[in-house]
């Protein structure tokens, strides 16, 4: 079998039969057994370009081959320089910096700057960034009226997604998506206002007055104040909890092409503004298989109730009755590096808040699961959601607010992914193909004849 390919010189229309490895040093040679034809398909970055398969046809009027990949299990939708994950080695880096170093040495606003701009900020850049975000924490007073329309027991993620989408109507300038200065202003607004929206959702649920942002406080300190301040003049922020929340936000800031990032890119690819795009991303994060898992983990731990009931629960999981929420990951087939760090952060929080009995159940669940063939065979390890909920609960956040906390942090990643898509010359409006398996052509049957 020779490795020759037919190359057509578009300038002359002439065809040349040349060895494939001259033109494409890295390539696949595909032999179509239906026609006996051979095709050399270039390999770039460990991928083949799906459009290169369209040349593989049965006849001239044949559409050509497509790939079929439900849930994109093995499809790269973009090139990205934001986050690198090695699922087998349990590696996570933002713009090349290991998550462990960022969680230990940085803070969320600095990491948000890094994720969005590609480099760690200088002192001047950081001060300007912090000032800009801090001065975009207020919400338009009409937003509060909008939020007051929700039932008192409305789920905060439903409120958050709706309110973020509604911000699109307050900032029509956000439609200038190809203007870098406009994108920067919307970035300040989104990162600045997400904690305010989150806190207002919580206060609405409790029938408490909204607490306005305090520009003197840190990003997480201001959020804690807007959440928990009562009649005191200034909310007393515990520095351990303020720092723990900052670390948790760092660990949740981005995670390459996860479900909600894919939604942000997909909606944004139609040139929709970043507010409605992020409303869609927040909706995706709300799902219990994605960001909603941290809430599900708490409900699971409460359902188990005590350590001695863990073996029975594991048995039901293995019988397929239910999932071990907070376990498993599409990419990580090893310990999620974030889960490790979150577990360490838990110890610091519990020194302040007192140890949660749910932690003992979680540790017992992990201990048993990590030894059990069912989980080992499926490479199921704790993911970012397994321990985060226990910390949030100990810090006083209600269970259904956990995903809202995830959304505050992931705002930086969603915007970075959206922005990278917009400036990527290879991207256009996302519109997947399908394999049609429906009815063949048939004629309409009048009602009386059905
Ligand atoms: C996040 O993508 C991201 O990066 C997401 C995220 C981010 O930062 O954006 O990391 C955040 O969403 C973390 C994941 C949170 N979700 C959960 O904890 C929910 C529980 N986990 C699963 O539902 C599941 O593990 C997923 C959704 C996370 C991953 O699912 P996959 O990759 O589609 O794997 P799968 O469902 O095909 O499972 C493979 C096998 C199946 O068993 P078999 O059919 O082969 O017998 O593993 C089993 C599954 O039944 N399995 C589980 C399980 N997760 C998978 N069995 C029990 N408990 C689980 N949690």
Short mmCIF file of C-alpha atoms and ligand atoms in Angstrom, two decimals:
data_model
loop_
_atom_site.label_atom_id
_atom_site.label_comp_id
_atom_site.label_asym_id
_atom_site.label_seq_id
_atom_site.Cartn_x
_atom_site.Cartn_y
_atom_site.Cartn_z
CA UNK A 1 0.00 0.00 0.00
CA UNK A 2 1.69 3.25 -1.01
CA UNK A 3 1.35 6.37 1.06
CA UNK A 4 0.76 8.56 -2.00
CA UNK A 5 -1.89 11.19 -2.13
CA UNK A 6 -3.37 13.21 -4.95
CA UNK A 7 -2.58 16.93 -4.56
CA UNK A 8 -4.38 19.44 -6.78
CA UNK A 9 -2.56 22.67 -7.61
CA UNK A 10 -5.36 25.24 -7.40
CA UNK A 11 -3.32 27.63 -9.60
CA UNK A 12 -3.23 25.26 -12.59
CA UNK A 13 -5.89 22.69 -11.72
CA UNK A 14 -3.26 20.02 -12.30
CA UNK A 15 -3.23 16.88 -10.08
CA UNK A 16 -0.01 15.40 -8.67
CA UNK A 17 0.48 11.96 -7.14
CA UNK A 18 2.92 12.58 -4.24
CA UNK A 19 4.06 10.65 -1.11
CA UNK A 20 1.71 11.71 1.68
CA UNK A 21 4.40 12.25 4.29
CA UNK A 22 6.05 15.00 2.17
CA UNK A 23 2.99 17.23 2.40
CA UNK A 24 1.65 16.21 5.78
CA UNK A 25 4.50 15.03 8.02
CA UNK A 26 1.84 14.12 10.59
CA UNK A 27 -1.15 12.57 8.94
CA UNK A 28 -3.55 9.66 8.93
CA UNK A 29 -3.96 7.60 5.81
CA UNK A 30 -7.61 6.63 5.63
CA UNK A 31 -8.64 3.84 3.33
CA UNK A 32 -12.35 3.83 2.54
CA UNK A 33 -13.20 0.14 2.19
CA UNK A 34 -16.43 1.12 0.41
CA UNK A 35 -14.53 2.68 -2.51
CA UNK A 36 -10.91 1.54 -2.04
CA UNK A 37 -9.87 5.23 -2.10
CA UNK A 38 -7.10 6.51 0.19
CA UNK A 39 -7.04 9.84 1.92
CA UNK A 40 -4.23 11.57 3.84
CA UNK A 41 -5.72 13.60 6.68
CA UNK A 42 -3.37 15.97 8.53
CA UNK A 43 -2.96 15.56 12.29
CA UNK A 44 -2.57 18.81 14.27
CA UNK A 45 -2.39 19.08 18.08
CA UNK A 46 -3.41 15.44 18.40
CA UNK A 47 -6.59 16.03 16.39
CA UNK A 48 -7.86 15.77 12.87
CA UNK A 49 -10.01 18.52 11.48
CA UNK A 50 -13.54 17.10 11.13
CA UNK A 51 -14.01 19.05 7.88
CA UNK A 52 -11.15 17.03 6.35
CA UNK A 53 -13.45 14.01 6.48
CA UNK A 54 -15.98 15.57 4.15
CA UNK A 55 -13.76 14.66 1.15
CA UNK A 56 -14.47 11.00 1.92
CA UNK A 57 -17.47 10.31 -0.29
CA UNK A 58 -19.25 7.46 -1.98
CA UNK A 59 -20.04 9.59 -5.00
CA UNK A 60 -19.59 13.16 -6.20
CA UNK A 61 -23.01 14.26 -4.84
CA UNK A 62 -22.44 12.51 -1.51
CA UNK A 63 -22.30 14.95 1.46
CA UNK A 64 -19.17 13.26 2.78
CA UNK A 65 -18.27 11.86 6.18
CA UNK A 66 -19.05 13.57 9.52
CA UNK A 67 -18.06 12.58 13.04
CA UNK A 68 -20.72 11.45 15.51
CA UNK A 69 -19.92 12.35 19.12
CA UNK A 70 -22.89 12.71 21.55
CA UNK A 71 -21.97 14.95 24.54
CA UNK A 72 -18.67 15.74 22.80
CA UNK A 73 -16.94 12.86 24.60
CA UNK A 74 -14.02 13.06 22.18
CA UNK A 75 -14.37 16.36 20.35
CA UNK A 76 -12.30 19.52 20.79
CA UNK A 77 -14.64 22.45 20.10
CA UNK A 78 -11.93 25.11 20.25
CA UNK A 79 -8.31 25.98 20.88
CA UNK A 80 -7.86 27.59 24.28
CA UNK A 81 -4.96 29.03 26.28
CA UNK A 82 -6.89 29.60 29.49
CA UNK A 83 -6.94 26.36 31.52
CA UNK A 84 -5.00 23.14 31.20
CA UNK A 85 -6.25 19.91 32.77
CA UNK A 86 -4.55 16.52 32.75
CA UNK A 87 -7.29 14.24 34.05
CA UNK A 88 -5.06 11.20 34.48
CA UNK A 89 -2.41 13.06 36.44
CA UNK A 90 -4.85 15.28 38.33
CA UNK A 91 -3.25 18.46 37.00
CA UNK A 92 -5.08 21.82 36.79
CA UNK A 93 -3.34 25.05 35.70
CA UNK A 94 -4.73 28.51 34.93
CA UNK A 95 -2.62 30.15 32.19
CA UNK A 96 0.18 27.71 33.10
CA UNK A 97 0.18 28.39 36.85
CA UNK A 98 -0.57 25.27 38.99
CA UNK A 99 -3.81 25.63 40.93
CA UNK A 100 -2.02 24.65 44.14
CA UNK A 101 0.31 27.68 43.90
CA UNK A 102 -2.49 30.08 43.06
CA UNK A 103 -4.69 28.82 45.90
CA UNK A 104 -1.78 29.15 48.31
CA UNK A 105 -0.25 32.46 47.17
CA UNK A 106 -2.83 34.49 45.26
CA UNK A 107 -6.35 35.83 45.78
CA UNK A 108 -9.50 35.51 43.69
CA UNK A 109 -9.40 38.95 42.05
CA UNK A 110 -5.76 38.45 41.04
CA UNK A 111 -6.59 34.99 39.64
CA UNK A 112 -9.59 36.44 37.81
CA UNK A 113 -7.25 39.02 36.24
CA UNK A 114 -4.85 36.22 35.24
CA UNK A 115 -7.61 34.09 33.71
CA UNK A 116 -9.00 37.03 31.76
CA UNK A 117 -5.77 38.72 30.68
CA UNK A 118 -3.33 35.83 30.44
CA UNK A 119 -0.73 37.27 32.83
CA UNK A 120 -0.50 38.01 36.55
CA UNK A 121 -1.07 41.75 37.12
CA UNK A 122 1.56 44.26 38.20
CA UNK A 123 0.76 46.23 41.37
CA UNK A 124 -0.58 49.13 39.28
CA UNK A 125 -2.65 46.81 37.09
CA UNK A 126 -4.04 45.01 40.14
CA UNK A 127 -5.00 48.24 41.94
CA UNK A 128 -6.76 49.51 38.81
CA UNK A 129 -8.52 46.16 38.34
CA UNK A 130 -9.64 45.99 41.98
CA UNK A 131 -10.84 49.62 41.88
CA UNK A 132 -12.82 49.05 38.66
CA UNK A 133 -14.55 45.94 39.96
CA UNK A 134 -15.23 47.36 43.40
CA UNK A 135 -16.89 50.39 41.77
CA UNK A 136 -19.22 48.18 39.74
CA UNK A 137 -20.78 46.26 42.64
CA UNK A 138 -23.99 48.33 42.86
CA UNK A 139 -27.16 47.13 41.15
CA UNK A 140 -29.65 49.41 39.36
CA UNK A 141 -32.50 50.00 41.83
CA UNK A 142 -34.94 48.56 39.28
CA UNK A 143 -33.06 45.25 39.53
CA UNK A 144 -34.17 44.99 43.14
CA UNK A 145 -37.80 45.52 42.11
CA UNK A 146 -37.35 42.73 39.56
CA UNK A 147 -35.95 40.41 42.23
CA UNK A 148 -38.74 41.27 44.64
CA UNK A 149 -41.12 39.71 42.13
CA UNK A 150 -39.83 36.22 42.94
CA UNK A 151 -41.58 34.01 45.47
CA UNK A 152 -39.97 34.11 48.91
CA UNK A 153 -38.91 30.48 48.43
CA UNK A 154 -37.63 30.87 44.85
CA UNK A 155 -34.41 28.89 44.31
CA UNK A 156 -31.53 31.40 44.26
CA UNK A 157 -30.06 29.89 41.09
CA UNK A 158 -33.31 30.54 39.26
CA UNK A 159 -33.23 34.11 40.58
CA UNK A 160 -29.57 34.55 39.70
CA UNK A 161 -29.83 33.28 36.12
CA UNK A 162 -32.90 35.44 35.48
CA UNK A 163 -31.36 38.56 37.02
CA UNK A 164 -28.08 38.21 35.13
CA UNK A 165 -30.07 37.91 31.91
CA UNK A 166 -32.12 40.96 32.86
CA UNK A 167 -28.93 43.03 33.25
CA UNK A 168 -28.71 42.86 29.45
CA UNK A 169 -31.67 45.26 29.34
CA UNK A 170 -29.95 47.69 31.71
CA UNK A 171 -26.73 47.75 29.70
CA UNK A 172 -27.57 47.84 25.97
CA UNK A 173 -23.98 48.99 25.33
CA UNK A 174 -23.01 45.37 26.12
CA UNK A 175 -24.18 44.47 22.61
CA UNK A 176 -20.93 46.03 21.30
CA UNK A 177 -19.24 42.69 21.75
CA UNK A 178 -16.45 43.35 19.25
CA UNK A 179 -15.38 46.50 21.10
CA UNK A 180 -12.62 45.57 23.59
CA UNK A 181 -13.36 48.56 25.84
CA UNK A 182 -17.04 47.57 26.01
CA UNK A 183 -16.10 43.98 26.84
CA UNK A 184 -13.84 45.26 29.62
CA UNK A 185 -16.68 47.37 31.10
CA UNK A 186 -19.09 44.40 31.01
CA UNK A 187 -16.40 42.29 32.69
CA UNK A 188 -16.16 44.80 35.56
CA UNK A 189 -19.96 44.82 35.83
CA UNK A 190 -20.37 41.04 35.83
CA UNK A 191 -17.54 40.23 38.24
CA UNK A 192 -18.51 43.19 40.43
CA UNK A 193 -22.25 42.56 40.52
CA UNK A 194 -22.45 38.79 40.85
CA UNK A 195 -21.80 38.82 44.64
CA UNK A 196 -24.39 41.60 45.04
CA UNK A 197 -27.02 39.65 43.09
CA UNK A 198 -26.18 36.50 45.07
CA UNK A 199 -26.47 38.30 48.39
CA UNK A 200 -29.75 39.96 47.35
CA UNK A 201 -31.17 36.54 46.43
CA UNK A 202 -30.34 35.30 49.91
CA UNK A 203 -31.75 38.38 51.70
CA UNK A 204 -34.93 38.20 49.59
CA UNK A 205 -35.48 34.61 50.74
CA UNK A 206 -35.28 35.65 54.39
CA UNK A 207 -37.31 38.82 53.99
CA UNK A 208 -34.29 40.82 55.11
CA UNK A 209 -33.38 44.29 53.84
CA UNK A 210 -30.69 44.33 51.14
CA UNK A 211 -27.22 45.31 52.33
CA UNK A 212 -25.42 47.66 49.98
CA UNK A 213 -21.84 46.93 48.90
CA UNK A 214 -19.10 48.37 51.12
CA UNK A 215 -16.23 49.61 48.97
CA UNK A 216 -13.80 49.46 51.91
CA UNK A 217 -14.03 45.67 52.13
CA UNK A 218 -12.29 42.94 50.13
CA UNK A 219 -14.17 41.11 47.39
CA UNK A 220 -15.10 38.18 49.64
CA UNK A 221 -15.37 40.34 52.76
CA UNK A 222 -17.90 42.59 51.01
CA UNK A 223 -19.85 39.52 49.89
CA UNK A 224 -19.98 38.13 53.45
CA UNK A 225 -21.12 41.54 54.70
CA UNK A 226 -23.91 41.79 52.08
CA UNK A 227 -24.98 38.28 52.99
CA UNK A 228 -24.91 38.27 56.78
CA UNK A 229 -24.85 41.86 58.12
CA UNK A 230 -27.82 42.55 60.39
CA UNK A 231 -28.34 45.68 62.49
CA UNK A 232 -24.68 46.21 63.46
CA UNK A 233 -22.95 49.22 61.92
CA UNK A 234 -20.19 47.09 60.33
CA UNK A 235 -20.29 43.34 59.82
CA UNK A 236 -17.46 41.62 61.72
CA UNK A 237 -15.64 39.57 59.09
CA UNK A 238 -13.70 36.55 60.28
CA UNK A 239 -10.40 36.64 58.31
CA UNK A 240 -10.19 32.83 58.26
CA UNK A 241 -13.60 32.54 56.59
CA UNK A 242 -12.87 35.51 54.30
CA UNK A 243 -9.67 33.78 53.14
CA UNK A 244 -11.29 30.32 52.89
CA UNK A 245 -14.00 31.73 50.62
CA UNK A 246 -11.35 33.44 48.51
CA UNK A 247 -9.50 30.11 48.09
CA UNK A 248 -12.76 28.36 47.18
CA UNK A 249 -13.46 31.03 44.55
CA UNK A 250 -9.95 30.53 43.11
CA UNK A 251 -10.54 26.76 42.86
CA UNK A 252 -13.86 27.28 41.05
CA UNK A 253 -12.78 30.10 38.71
CA UNK A 254 -12.45 28.13 35.46
CA UNK A 255 -12.31 24.57 34.23
CA UNK A 256 -11.78 24.64 30.44
CA UNK A 257 -14.67 23.34 28.28
CA UNK A 258 -17.09 22.21 31.01
CA UNK A 259 -20.81 22.16 30.31
CA UNK A 260 -21.50 25.77 31.32
CA UNK A 261 -18.40 27.15 29.58
CA UNK A 262 -19.56 25.39 26.41
CA UNK A 263 -22.96 27.08 26.78
CA UNK A 264 -21.32 30.50 27.30
CA UNK A 265 -19.33 30.01 24.10
CA UNK A 266 -22.27 28.65 22.16
CA UNK A 267 -24.69 31.45 23.06
CA UNK A 268 -21.91 34.02 22.62
CA UNK A 269 -21.13 32.64 19.17
CA UNK A 270 -24.45 34.06 17.94
CA UNK A 271 -23.08 37.51 18.94
CA UNK A 272 -25.47 37.68 21.91
CA UNK A 273 -24.29 40.00 24.69
CA UNK A 274 -22.31 38.63 27.67
CA UNK A 275 -25.20 39.05 30.13
CA UNK A 276 -27.67 36.78 28.32
CA UNK A 277 -24.81 34.41 27.43
CA UNK A 278 -23.94 34.14 31.10
CA UNK A 279 -27.58 33.64 32.06
CA UNK A 280 -27.44 30.52 29.92
CA UNK A 281 -24.14 29.42 31.45
CA UNK A 282 -25.61 29.86 34.95
CA UNK A 283 -28.62 27.78 33.89
CA UNK A 284 -26.28 24.98 32.81
CA UNK A 285 -24.32 25.20 36.05
CA UNK A 286 -27.61 24.84 37.98
CA UNK A 287 -27.94 21.26 36.74
CA UNK A 288 -27.32 18.62 39.45
CA UNK A 289 -24.77 16.83 37.29
CA UNK A 290 -22.70 20.02 37.02
CA UNK A 291 -22.51 22.84 39.55
CA UNK A 292 -25.70 21.75 41.30
CA UNK A 293 -23.82 18.72 42.64
CA UNK A 294 -22.51 20.53 45.73
CA UNK A 295 -26.10 21.06 46.89
CA UNK A 296 -26.89 17.41 46.08
CA UNK A 297 -23.88 16.25 48.13
CA UNK A 298 -25.22 17.98 51.27
CA UNK A 299 -28.67 16.45 50.74
CA UNK A 300 -27.01 13.04 50.22
CA UNK A 301 -24.95 13.36 53.43
CA UNK A 302 -28.03 14.43 55.38
CA UNK A 303 -29.98 11.48 53.94
CA UNK A 304 -27.23 9.06 55.03
CA UNK A 305 -27.39 10.70 58.45
CA UNK A 306 -24.72 8.71 60.31
CA UNK A 307 -21.39 7.02 59.55
CA UNK A 308 -22.74 3.54 60.25
CA UNK A 309 -25.25 3.91 57.41
CA UNK A 310 -22.58 4.61 54.82
CA UNK A 311 -22.02 0.93 53.78
CA UNK A 312 -25.73 0.53 53.02
CA UNK A 313 -25.72 3.71 50.95
CA UNK A 314 -22.65 2.57 49.00
CA UNK A 315 -24.46 -0.73 48.33
CA UNK A 316 -27.41 1.17 46.82
CA UNK A 317 -25.04 3.23 44.65
CA UNK A 318 -23.40 0.07 43.36
CA UNK A 319 -26.81 -1.38 42.57
CA UNK A 320 -27.39 1.67 40.39
CA UNK A 321 -30.16 3.05 42.59
CA UNK A 322 -28.43 6.40 42.89
CA UNK A 323 -25.18 8.23 42.27
CA UNK A 324 -22.51 9.09 44.80
CA UNK A 325 -22.83 12.83 44.30
CA UNK A 326 -19.56 14.74 44.33
CA UNK A 327 -17.78 11.73 42.85
CA UNK A 328 -16.71 11.17 39.26
CA UNK A 329 -15.67 13.52 36.50
CA UNK A 330 -15.61 13.53 32.71
CA UNK A 331 -11.95 14.55 32.64
CA UNK A 332 -10.44 13.65 36.01
CA UNK A 333 -9.82 9.92 36.22
CA UNK A 334 -7.76 10.63 39.28
CA UNK A 335 -8.30 12.75 42.36
CA UNK A 336 -9.63 16.22 41.40
CA UNK A 337 -6.77 18.48 42.56
CA UNK A 338 -9.35 21.01 43.75
CA UNK A 339 -11.03 18.47 46.05
CA UNK A 340 -7.73 17.86 47.81
CA UNK A 341 -7.27 21.57 48.49
CA UNK A 342 -10.88 22.09 49.53
CA UNK A 343 -10.56 19.28 52.06
CA UNK A 344 -7.53 21.06 53.57
CA UNK A 345 -9.46 24.35 53.65
CA UNK A 346 -12.26 22.59 55.53
CA UNK A 347 -9.97 22.05 58.52
CA UNK A 348 -9.22 25.80 58.75
CA UNK A 349 -12.92 26.68 58.53
CA UNK A 350 -13.95 24.14 61.15
CA UNK A 351 -11.46 25.61 63.61
CA UNK A 352 -13.64 28.73 63.50
CA UNK A 353 -17.10 27.28 62.96
CA UNK A 354 -16.79 23.97 64.78
CA UNK A 355 -16.53 20.61 63.03
CA UNK A 356 -19.46 19.50 60.93
CA UNK A 357 -20.64 15.95 61.63
CA UNK A 358 -21.33 15.70 57.90
CA UNK A 359 -17.58 15.80 57.34
CA UNK A 360 -17.18 12.51 59.20
CA UNK A 361 -19.81 10.92 56.94
CA UNK A 362 -18.07 12.36 53.84
CA UNK A 363 -14.67 11.07 54.95
CA UNK A 364 -16.14 7.61 55.61
CA UNK A 365 -17.84 7.65 52.19
CA UNK A 366 -14.55 8.56 50.53
CA UNK A 367 -12.60 5.96 52.54
CA UNK A 368 -14.93 3.13 51.53
CA UNK A 369 -15.40 4.28 47.91
CA UNK A 370 -11.67 4.59 47.25
CA UNK A 371 -11.20 0.94 48.26
CA UNK A 372 -14.20 -0.45 46.38
CA UNK A 373 -13.75 -2.09 42.98
CA UNK A 374 -16.94 -0.49 41.62
CA UNK A 375 -15.47 3.00 42.00
CA UNK A 376 -11.87 2.03 41.25
CA UNK A 377 -12.86 0.32 37.99
CA UNK A 378 -14.83 3.40 36.91
CA UNK A 379 -12.09 5.77 38.12
CA UNK A 380 -14.49 7.62 40.37
CA UNK A 381 -12.82 10.01 42.80
CA UNK A 382 -14.07 13.00 44.81
CA UNK A 383 -14.52 16.04 42.58
CA UNK A 384 -14.66 19.74 43.40
CA UNK A 385 -18.19 19.43 44.74
CA UNK A 386 -17.63 16.68 47.28
CA UNK A 387 -16.25 18.76 50.14
CA UNK A 388 -17.12 22.32 49.11
CA UNK A 389 -20.71 22.09 50.28
CA UNK A 390 -19.69 21.00 53.77
CA UNK A 391 -17.55 24.11 54.11
CA UNK A 392 -20.23 26.42 52.74
CA UNK A 393 -22.75 24.96 55.15
CA UNK A 394 -20.36 25.42 58.10
CA UNK A 395 -19.88 29.05 57.00
CA UNK A 396 -23.62 29.62 57.30
CA UNK A 397 -24.63 29.51 53.63
CA UNK A 398 -27.96 27.76 52.96
CA UNK A 399 -27.64 24.56 50.89
CA UNK A 400 -29.42 25.95 47.85
CA UNK A 401 -26.99 28.88 47.73
CA UNK A 402 -23.96 26.63 47.14
CA UNK A 403 -24.26 26.69 43.35
CA UNK A 404 -24.65 30.46 43.50
CA UNK A 405 -21.21 30.58 45.15
CA UNK A 406 -19.87 28.40 42.35
CA UNK A 407 -21.37 30.84 39.80
CA UNK A 408 -19.75 33.89 41.44
CA UNK A 409 -16.33 32.31 41.02
CA UNK A 410 -16.95 30.83 37.58
CA UNK A 411 -17.97 34.26 36.21
CA UNK A 412 -14.26 34.96 35.57
CA UNK A 413 -13.89 31.72 33.59
CA UNK A 414 -17.12 32.15 31.64
CA UNK A 415 -16.14 35.65 30.50
CA UNK A 416 -12.61 34.53 29.60
CA UNK A 417 -13.96 31.64 27.51
CA UNK A 418 -16.52 33.93 25.84
CA UNK A 419 -13.89 36.53 25.03
CA UNK A 420 -11.43 33.93 23.69
CA UNK A 421 -14.15 32.58 21.40
CA UNK A 422 -14.99 36.07 20.09
CA UNK A 423 -11.43 36.87 19.04
CA UNK A 424 -10.69 33.39 17.66
CA UNK A 425 -10.61 33.68 13.84
CA UNK A 426 -11.47 29.97 13.49
CA UNK A 427 -14.74 30.35 15.41
CA UNK A 428 -18.16 31.17 13.98
CA UNK A 429 -21.77 30.62 15.10
CA UNK A 430 -22.00 27.19 16.74
CA UNK A 431 -24.36 24.95 14.78
CA UNK A 432 -23.71 21.19 15.10
CA UNK A 433 -24.87 18.67 12.51
CA UNK A 434 -27.07 15.62 13.23
CA UNK A 435 -27.64 12.07 12.10
CA UNK A 436 -31.29 12.04 10.97
CA UNK A 437 -33.09 8.87 12.06
CA UNK A 438 -36.67 10.12 11.63
CA UNK A 439 -39.42 9.29 9.19
CA UNK A 440 -38.83 9.38 5.43
CA UNK A 441 -40.89 11.79 3.27
CA UNK A 442 -44.63 11.21 3.72
CA UNK A 443 -47.78 13.14 2.71
CA UNK A 444 -50.13 15.01 5.02
CA UNK A 445 -53.21 13.04 6.14
CA UNK A 446 -56.35 15.11 6.81
CA UNK A 447 -57.73 14.81 10.37
CA UNK A 448 -60.86 12.89 9.27
CA UNK A 449 -58.68 10.20 7.73
CA UNK A 450 -56.33 9.55 10.69
C1 LIG B 1 -18.55 19.62 37.98
O1 LIG B 1 -16.77 19.35 33.42
C2 LIG B 1 -16.29 19.98 34.42
O2 LIG B 1 -15.16 20.40 34.43
C3 LIG B 1 -17.29 20.19 35.56
C4 LIG B 1 -16.71 20.81 36.82
C5 LIG B 1 -16.28 22.25 36.59
O3 LIG B 1 -15.43 22.71 37.35
O4 LIG B 1 -16.90 22.90 35.71
O5 LIG B 1 -15.60 20.05 37.25
C6 LIG B 1 -17.74 20.84 37.94
O6 LIG B 1 -19.59 19.58 37.35
C7 LIG B 1 -18.05 18.43 38.75
C8 LIG B 1 -18.99 17.19 38.59
C9 LIG B 1 -20.11 17.36 39.61
N1 LIG B 1 -21.15 16.32 39.39
C10 LIG B 1 -21.31 15.32 40.26
O7 LIG B 1 -20.63 15.12 41.27
C11 LIG B 1 -22.50 14.43 39.94
C12 LIG B 1 -22.09 12.97 40.10
N2 LIG B 1 -21.15 12.63 39.05
C13 LIG B 1 -21.64 12.09 37.83
O8 LIG B 1 -22.93 12.33 37.48
C14 LIG B 1 -20.62 11.90 36.74
O9 LIG B 1 -19.50 11.41 37.31
C15 LIG B 1 -20.29 13.11 35.88
C16 LIG B 1 -21.51 13.72 35.30
C17 LIG B 1 -19.56 14.12 36.69
C18 LIG B 1 -19.39 12.61 34.76
O10 LIG B 1 -20.13 11.75 34.01
P1 LIG B 1 -19.55 11.04 32.69
O11 LIG B 1 -18.16 11.43 32.41
O12 LIG B 1 -20.55 11.23 31.60
O13 LIG B 1 -19.45 9.57 33.12
P2 LIG B 1 -20.64 8.53 33.05
O14 LIG B 1 -21.90 9.14 33.60
O15 LIG B 1 -20.66 7.96 31.67
O16 LIG B 1 -20.16 7.43 34.12
C19 LIG B 1 -19.29 6.37 33.75
C20 LIG B 1 -19.65 5.23 34.71
C21 LIG B 1 -21.13 4.86 34.66
O17 LIG B 1 -21.20 3.53 35.12
P3 LIG B 1 -21.53 2.34 34.02
O18 LIG B 1 -22.74 2.79 33.23
O19 LIG B 1 -20.25 2.29 33.16
O20 LIG B 1 -21.74 1.10 34.82
O21 LIG B 1 -19.43 5.67 36.07
C22 LIG B 1 -20.67 5.67 36.77
C23 LIG B 1 -21.76 5.71 35.71
O22 LIG B 1 -22.96 5.12 36.25
N3 LIG B 1 -20.69 6.89 37.58
C24 LIG B 1 -21.11 6.95 38.83
C25 LIG B 1 -20.92 8.28 39.21
N4 LIG B 1 -20.41 8.98 38.20
C26 LIG B 1 -20.27 8.11 37.17
N5 LIG B 1 -21.64 6.00 39.66
C27 LIG B 1 -21.95 6.43 40.89
N6 LIG B 1 -21.78 7.68 41.34
C28 LIG B 1 -21.28 8.64 40.53
N7 LIG B 1 -21.12 9.89 40.97
#
